[in-house]
mmCIF file of C-alpha atoms in Angstrom:
data_model
loop_
_atom_site.group_PDB
_atom_site.id
_atom_site.type_symbol
_atom_site.label_atom_id
_atom_site.label_comp_id
_atom_site.label_asym_id
_atom_site.label_seq_id
_atom_site.Cartn_x
_atom_site.Cartn_y
_atom_site.Cartn_z
ATOM 1 C CA UNK A 1433 -9.362 21.399 -39.700
ATOM 2 C CA UNK A 1434 -6.189 23.153 -40.815
ATOM 3 C CA UNK A 1435 -6.045 26.735 -39.547
ATOM 4 C CA UNK A 1436 -3.808 29.737 -39.773
ATOM 5 C CA UNK A 1437 -4.789 31.672 -36.656
ATOM 6 C CA UNK A 1438 -8.582 32.120 -37.141
ATOM 7 C CA UNK A 1439 -8.511 31.414 -40.883
ATOM 8 C CA UNK A 1440 -9.670 27.907 -41.910
ATOM 9 C CA UNK A 1441 -7.440 26.701 -44.746
ATOM 10 C CA UNK A 1442 -8.779 23.175 -45.054
ATOM 11 C CA UNK A 1443 -11.605 21.189 -43.501
ATOM 12 C CA UNK A 1444 -12.677 17.616 -44.085
ATOM 13 C CA UNK A 1445 -14.685 14.921 -42.346
ATOM 14 C CA UNK A 1446 -12.929 11.812 -41.003
ATOM 15 C CA UNK A 1447 -15.198 8.882 -40.182
ATOM 16 C CA UNK A 1448 -14.953 7.700 -36.557
ATOM 17 C CA UNK A 1449 -14.514 3.997 -35.978
ATOM 18 C CA UNK A 1450 -17.371 2.478 -33.950
ATOM 19 C CA UNK A 1451 -14.973 1.310 -31.244
ATOM 20 C CA UNK A 1452 -13.380 4.738 -31.050
ATOM 21 C CA UNK A 1453 -16.789 6.360 -30.588
ATOM 22 C CA UNK A 1454 -17.759 3.785 -27.968
ATOM 23 C CA UNK A 1455 -14.512 4.396 -26.074
ATOM 24 C CA UNK A 1456 -15.062 8.150 -26.092
ATOM 25 C CA UNK A 1457 -18.591 7.700 -24.758
ATOM 26 C CA UNK A 1458 -17.342 5.246 -22.135
ATOM 27 C CA UNK A 1459 -14.715 7.738 -20.919
ATOM 28 C CA UNK A 1460 -17.293 10.524 -20.704
ATOM 29 C CA UNK A 1461 -19.736 8.362 -18.749
ATOM 30 C CA UNK A 1462 -17.038 6.956 -16.451
ATOM 31 C CA UNK A 1463 -15.813 10.449 -15.563
ATOM 32 C CA UNK A 1464 -19.138 11.071 -13.844
ATOM 33 C CA UNK A 1465 -18.950 7.954 -11.660
ATOM 34 C CA UNK A 1466 -15.256 7.228 -11.327
ATOM 35 C CA UNK A 1467 -15.569 5.151 -8.179
ATOM 36 C CA UNK A 1468 -17.936 2.660 -9.811
ATOM 37 C CA UNK A 1469 -16.317 2.701 -13.227
ATOM 38 C CA UNK A 1470 -12.797 1.992 -11.961
ATOM 39 C CA UNK A 1471 -13.717 0.004 -8.837
ATOM 40 C CA UNK A 1472 -11.854 2.359 -6.509
ATOM 41 C CA UNK A 1473 -13.123 0.309 -3.561
ATOM 42 C CA UNK A 1474 -10.693 -2.446 -4.523
ATOM 43 C CA UNK A 1475 -8.327 -2.999 -1.577
ATOM 44 C CA UNK A 1476 -5.121 -2.494 -3.570
ATOM 45 C CA UNK A 1477 -6.419 0.783 -4.993
ATOM 46 C CA UNK A 1478 -7.581 1.931 -1.569
ATOM 47 C CA UNK A 1479 -4.127 1.111 -0.191
ATOM 48 C CA UNK A 1480 -2.427 3.132 -2.906
ATOM 49 C CA UNK A 1481 -4.674 6.126 -2.248
ATOM 50 C CA UNK A 1482 -3.999 5.892 1.513
ATOM 51 C CA UNK A 1483 -0.249 5.712 0.952
ATOM 52 C CA UNK A 1484 -0.447 8.854 -1.173
ATOM 53 C CA UNK A 1485 -2.467 10.660 1.492
ATOM 54 C CA UNK A 1486 -0.069 9.564 4.219
ATOM 55 C CA UNK A 1487 3.072 10.702 2.413
ATOM 56 C CA UNK A 1488 1.474 13.749 0.836
ATOM 57 C CA UNK A 1489 0.530 15.143 4.251
ATOM 58 C CA UNK A 1490 4.117 14.742 5.488
ATOM 59 C CA UNK A 1491 5.924 15.715 2.289
ATOM 60 C CA UNK A 1492 3.878 18.406 0.527
ATOM 61 C CA UNK A 1493 7.010 19.484 -1.340
ATOM 62 C CA UNK A 1494 6.767 16.268 -3.376
ATOM 63 C CA UNK A 1495 3.622 17.560 -5.089
ATOM 64 C CA UNK A 1496 1.983 14.139 -5.072
ATOM 65 C CA UNK A 1497 -1.237 14.199 -7.099
ATOM 66 C CA UNK A 1498 -4.712 13.480 -5.831
ATOM 67 C CA UNK A 1499 -5.444 9.859 -6.710
ATOM 68 C CA UNK A 1500 -8.902 10.323 -8.226
ATOM 69 C CA UNK A 1501 -8.038 13.565 -10.016
ATOM 70 C CA UNK A 1502 -5.043 11.962 -11.706
ATOM 71 C CA UNK A 1503 -7.105 8.921 -12.737
ATOM 72 C CA UNK A 1504 -9.714 11.264 -14.226
ATOM 73 C CA UNK A 1505 -6.954 12.886 -16.287
ATOM 74 C CA UNK A 1506 -5.780 9.454 -17.450
ATOM 75 C CA UNK A 1507 -9.288 8.184 -18.187
ATOM 76 C CA UNK A 1508 -9.341 8.806 -21.971
ATOM 77 C CA UNK A 1509 -6.226 6.681 -22.353
ATOM 78 C CA UNK A 1510 -7.592 3.998 -20.033
ATOM 79 C CA UNK A 1511 -10.844 3.831 -21.988
ATOM 80 C CA UNK A 1512 -9.174 3.622 -25.413
ATOM 81 C CA UNK A 1513 -10.228 0.448 -27.194
ATOM 82 C CA UNK A 1514 -12.786 -0.452 -24.517
ATOM 83 C CA UNK A 1515 -16.571 -0.519 -24.414
ATOM 84 C CA UNK A 1516 -17.521 -1.549 -20.858
ATOM 85 C CA UNK A 1517 -16.815 -0.805 -17.211
ATOM 86 C CA UNK A 1518 -15.678 -4.404 -16.793
ATOM 87 C CA UNK A 1519 -12.855 -3.732 -19.247
ATOM 88 C CA UNK A 1520 -11.931 -0.553 -17.374
ATOM 89 C CA UNK A 1521 -11.781 -2.424 -14.066
ATOM 90 C CA UNK A 1522 -9.486 -5.058 -15.560
ATOM 91 C CA UNK A 1523 -6.975 -2.395 -16.594
ATOM 92 C CA UNK A 1524 -3.751 -2.236 -14.473
ATOM 93 C CA UNK A 1525 -4.666 1.136 -12.973
ATOM 94 C CA UNK A 1526 -2.078 1.051 -10.198
ATOM 95 C CA UNK A 1527 0.778 0.537 -12.640
ATOM 96 C CA UNK A 1528 -0.528 3.314 -14.892
ATOM 97 C CA UNK A 1529 -0.912 5.689 -11.961
ATOM 98 C CA UNK A 1530 2.582 4.973 -10.638
ATOM 99 C CA UNK A 1531 3.954 5.417 -14.143
ATOM 100 C CA UNK A 1532 2.378 8.880 -14.249
ATOM 101 C CA UNK A 1533 4.470 10.014 -11.262
ATOM 102 C CA UNK A 1534 7.855 11.555 -11.809
ATOM 103 C CA UNK A 1535 10.918 9.602 -10.731
ATOM 104 C CA UNK A 1536 11.376 11.528 -7.477
ATOM 105 C CA UNK A 1537 7.719 11.037 -6.452
ATOM 106 C CA UNK A 1538 7.791 7.332 -7.299
ATOM 107 C CA UNK A 1539 10.999 6.649 -5.365
ATOM 108 C CA UNK A 1540 9.686 8.569 -2.347
ATOM 109 C CA UNK A 1541 6.401 6.634 -2.357
ATOM 110 C CA UNK A 1542 8.147 3.274 -2.640
ATOM 111 C CA UNK A 1543 10.824 4.101 -0.062
ATOM 112 C CA UNK A 1544 8.927 6.180 2.501
ATOM 113 C CA UNK A 1545 5.396 4.766 2.279
ATOM 114 C CA UNK A 1546 5.911 1.207 1.021
ATOM 115 C CA UNK A 1547 3.057 -1.210 0.500
ATOM 116 C CA UNK A 1548 4.953 -3.866 2.465
ATOM 117 C CA UNK A 1549 7.949 -4.008 4.767
ATOM 118 C CA UNK A 1550 10.451 -6.812 5.254
ATOM 119 C CA UNK A 1551 10.780 -8.033 8.850
ATOM 120 C CA UNK A 1552 13.734 -9.998 10.294
ATOM 121 C CA UNK A 1553 12.140 -13.366 9.483
ATOM 122 C CA UNK A 1554 12.239 -12.480 5.785
ATOM 123 C CA UNK A 1555 8.474 -12.058 5.464
ATOM 124 C CA UNK A 1556 7.197 -9.063 3.523
ATOM 125 C CA UNK A 1557 4.204 -7.881 5.521
ATOM 126 C CA UNK A 1558 1.553 -5.440 4.344
ATOM 127 C CA UNK A 1559 1.282 -2.114 6.150
ATOM 128 C CA UNK A 1560 -2.228 -0.908 6.983
ATOM 129 C CA UNK A 1561 -2.615 2.803 6.172
ATOM 130 C CA UNK A 1562 -6.333 2.949 7.078
ATOM 131 C CA UNK A 1563 -5.477 5.659 9.607
ATOM 132 C CA UNK A 1564 -2.906 7.829 7.794
ATOM 133 C CA UNK A 1565 -1.624 9.176 11.115
ATOM 134 C CA UNK A 1566 -1.027 5.707 12.597
ATOM 135 C CA UNK A 1567 0.108 3.141 9.994
ATOM 136 C CA UNK A 1568 -0.118 -0.356 11.445
ATOM 137 C CA UNK A 1569 2.092 -3.407 11.052
ATOM 138 C CA UNK A 1570 0.491 -6.596 12.372
ATOM 139 C CA UNK A 1571 3.213 -9.221 12.802
ATOM 140 C CA UNK A 1572 3.886 -12.278 14.927
ATOM 141 C CA UNK A 1573 6.280 -11.674 17.798
ATOM 142 C CA UNK A 1574 8.701 -14.393 16.640
ATOM 143 C CA UNK A 1575 9.132 -12.697 13.255
ATOM 144 C CA UNK A 1576 10.586 -9.599 14.946
ATOM 145 C CA UNK A 1577 13.264 -11.368 16.997
ATOM 146 C CA UNK A 1578 16.567 -9.666 16.324
ATOM 147 C CA UNK A 1579 15.011 -6.250 15.697
ATOM 148 C CA UNK A 1580 15.889 -3.772 18.421
ATOM 149 C CA UNK A 1581 13.866 -0.716 17.378
ATOM 150 C CA UNK A 1582 10.466 0.006 15.833
ATOM 151 C CA UNK A 1583 10.563 0.345 12.017
ATOM 152 C CA UNK A 1584 9.780 3.847 10.785
ATOM 153 C CA UNK A 1585 8.269 5.345 7.654
ATOM 154 C CA UNK A 1586 8.612 8.681 5.850
ATOM 155 C CA UNK A 1587 12.367 8.880 6.249
ATOM 156 C CA UNK A 1588 12.209 8.072 9.951
ATOM 157 C CA UNK A 1589 9.465 10.567 10.792
ATOM 158 C CA UNK A 1590 6.706 8.087 11.705
ATOM 159 C CA UNK A 1591 7.067 4.902 13.787
ATOM 160 C CA UNK A 1592 4.827 2.030 12.799
ATOM 161 C CA UNK A 1593 2.160 1.068 15.299
ATOM 162 C CA UNK A 1594 3.050 -2.570 15.936
ATOM 163 C CA UNK A 1595 0.297 -5.094 16.564
ATOM 164 C CA UNK A 1596 2.400 -7.877 18.049
ATOM 165 C CA UNK A 1597 0.613 -11.152 17.432
ATOM 166 C CA UNK A 1598 0.617 -14.345 19.444
ATOM 167 C CA UNK A 1599 1.037 -17.628 17.506
ATOM 168 C CA UNK A 1600 -2.766 -17.788 17.137
ATOM 169 C CA UNK A 1601 -2.694 -14.531 15.151
ATOM 170 C CA UNK A 1602 -4.339 -12.409 17.841
ATOM 171 C CA UNK A 1603 -2.759 -9.148 19.068
ATOM 172 C CA UNK A 1604 -0.861 -9.660 22.309
ATOM 173 C CA UNK A 1605 0.463 -6.113 22.558
ATOM 174 C CA UNK A 1606 0.106 -2.832 20.656
ATOM 175 C CA UNK A 1607 3.077 -0.482 20.794
ATOM 176 C CA UNK A 1608 5.077 2.230 19.014
ATOM 177 C CA UNK A 1609 8.138 1.321 21.074
ATOM 178 C CA UNK A 1610 9.552 -2.130 20.349
ATOM 179 C CA UNK A 1611 12.623 -1.608 22.541
ATOM 180 C CA UNK A 1612 10.408 -0.886 25.539
ATOM 181 C CA UNK A 1613 8.268 -3.939 24.772
ATOM 182 C CA UNK A 1614 11.304 -6.227 24.720
ATOM 183 C CA UNK A 1615 12.651 -4.779 27.965
ATOM 184 C CA UNK A 1616 9.467 -4.386 30.009
ATOM 185 C CA UNK A 1617 6.511 -6.327 28.634
ATOM 186 C CA UNK A 1618 7.971 -9.302 26.794
ATOM 187 C CA UNK A 1619 9.103 -11.168 29.951
ATOM 188 C CA UNK A 1620 5.482 -11.349 31.117
ATOM 189 C CA UNK A 1621 4.247 -12.237 27.614
ATOM 190 C CA UNK A 1622 6.898 -14.956 27.452
ATOM 191 C CA UNK A 1623 5.729 -16.358 30.757
ATOM 192 C CA UNK A 1624 2.074 -16.375 29.647
ATOM 193 C CA UNK A 1625 2.531 -17.841 26.177
ATOM 194 C CA UNK A 1626 5.471 -20.234 26.464
ATOM 195 C CA UNK A 1627 3.323 -22.863 28.161
ATOM 196 C CA UNK A 1628 0.482 -22.493 25.653
ATOM 197 C CA UNK A 1629 2.739 -22.551 22.602
ATOM 198 C CA UNK A 1630 5.768 -24.682 23.554
ATOM 199 C CA UNK A 1631 6.741 -25.378 19.927
ATOM 200 C CA UNK A 1632 7.439 -21.684 19.353
ATOM 201 C CA UNK A 1633 10.656 -19.996 20.406
ATOM 202 C CA UNK A 1634 10.522 -17.797 23.512
ATOM 203 C CA UNK A 1635 14.138 -16.649 24.032
ATOM 204 C CA UNK A 1636 15.159 -14.608 27.032
ATOM 205 C CA UNK A 1637 16.884 -12.014 24.828
ATOM 206 C CA UNK A 1638 14.523 -11.512 21.871
ATOM 207 C CA UNK A 1639 16.271 -8.401 20.539
ATOM 208 C CA UNK A 1640 19.297 -10.530 19.672
ATOM 209 C CA UNK A 1641 17.556 -13.871 18.973
ATOM 210 C CA UNK A 1642 17.077 -15.553 15.620
ATOM 211 C CA UNK A 1643 13.672 -14.736 14.053
ATOM 212 C CA UNK A 1644 11.337 -17.427 12.793
ATOM 213 C CA UNK A 1645 8.258 -17.563 10.584
ATOM 214 C CA UNK A 1646 7.057 -20.837 12.068
ATOM 215 C CA UNK A 1647 8.297 -23.214 14.773
ATOM 216 C CA UNK A 1648 11.540 -24.937 13.839
ATOM 217 C CA UNK A 1649 11.517 -28.700 13.579
ATOM 218 C CA UNK A 1650 13.507 -30.404 16.289
ATOM 219 C CA UNK A 1651 16.724 -32.021 15.058
#
């Protein structure tokens, strides 16, 4: 329809391609059950939503969007050329969502609420944002050797809750204060675990020791 204000100057029918019609119907149906249509229970998508909630609560000035509301806005584009929910679920939603953020929002999310954090051993370990007020980093004690203070998120506002793991992968200590752990608790932990795991390093001064991902081979 070509209009000048309320006056119709020209009107003609344009046939709709079957796939185009199917995509439009798919988008309309998916909008009513977004969680099922886009598989929002997927762990990576849940992590992204939690990171947004975590940073959004601390930095409201960023204007970070609601995860589901933004996906609903993007749904017509996601559904284009598709006929089924399976095709929707295979779409790289995370990349599309991140691309919809402005540069400032994207940099803040990546820098202040990262998906993973590098520890002294060189490992990039996933942060658990299940509780937005207490993000958790579960990491083996040996991988933190050489780190004096607890890593922080949100520009230093929030210390990670460290689940310090023994070599068997079980938490040996939970703390917000790594410096205090090294000074007060580690000597006892060292005494308890050194005999059980003699192949692993148990230095007397862990804050200045060399980190390791796995026991070093003897030379």
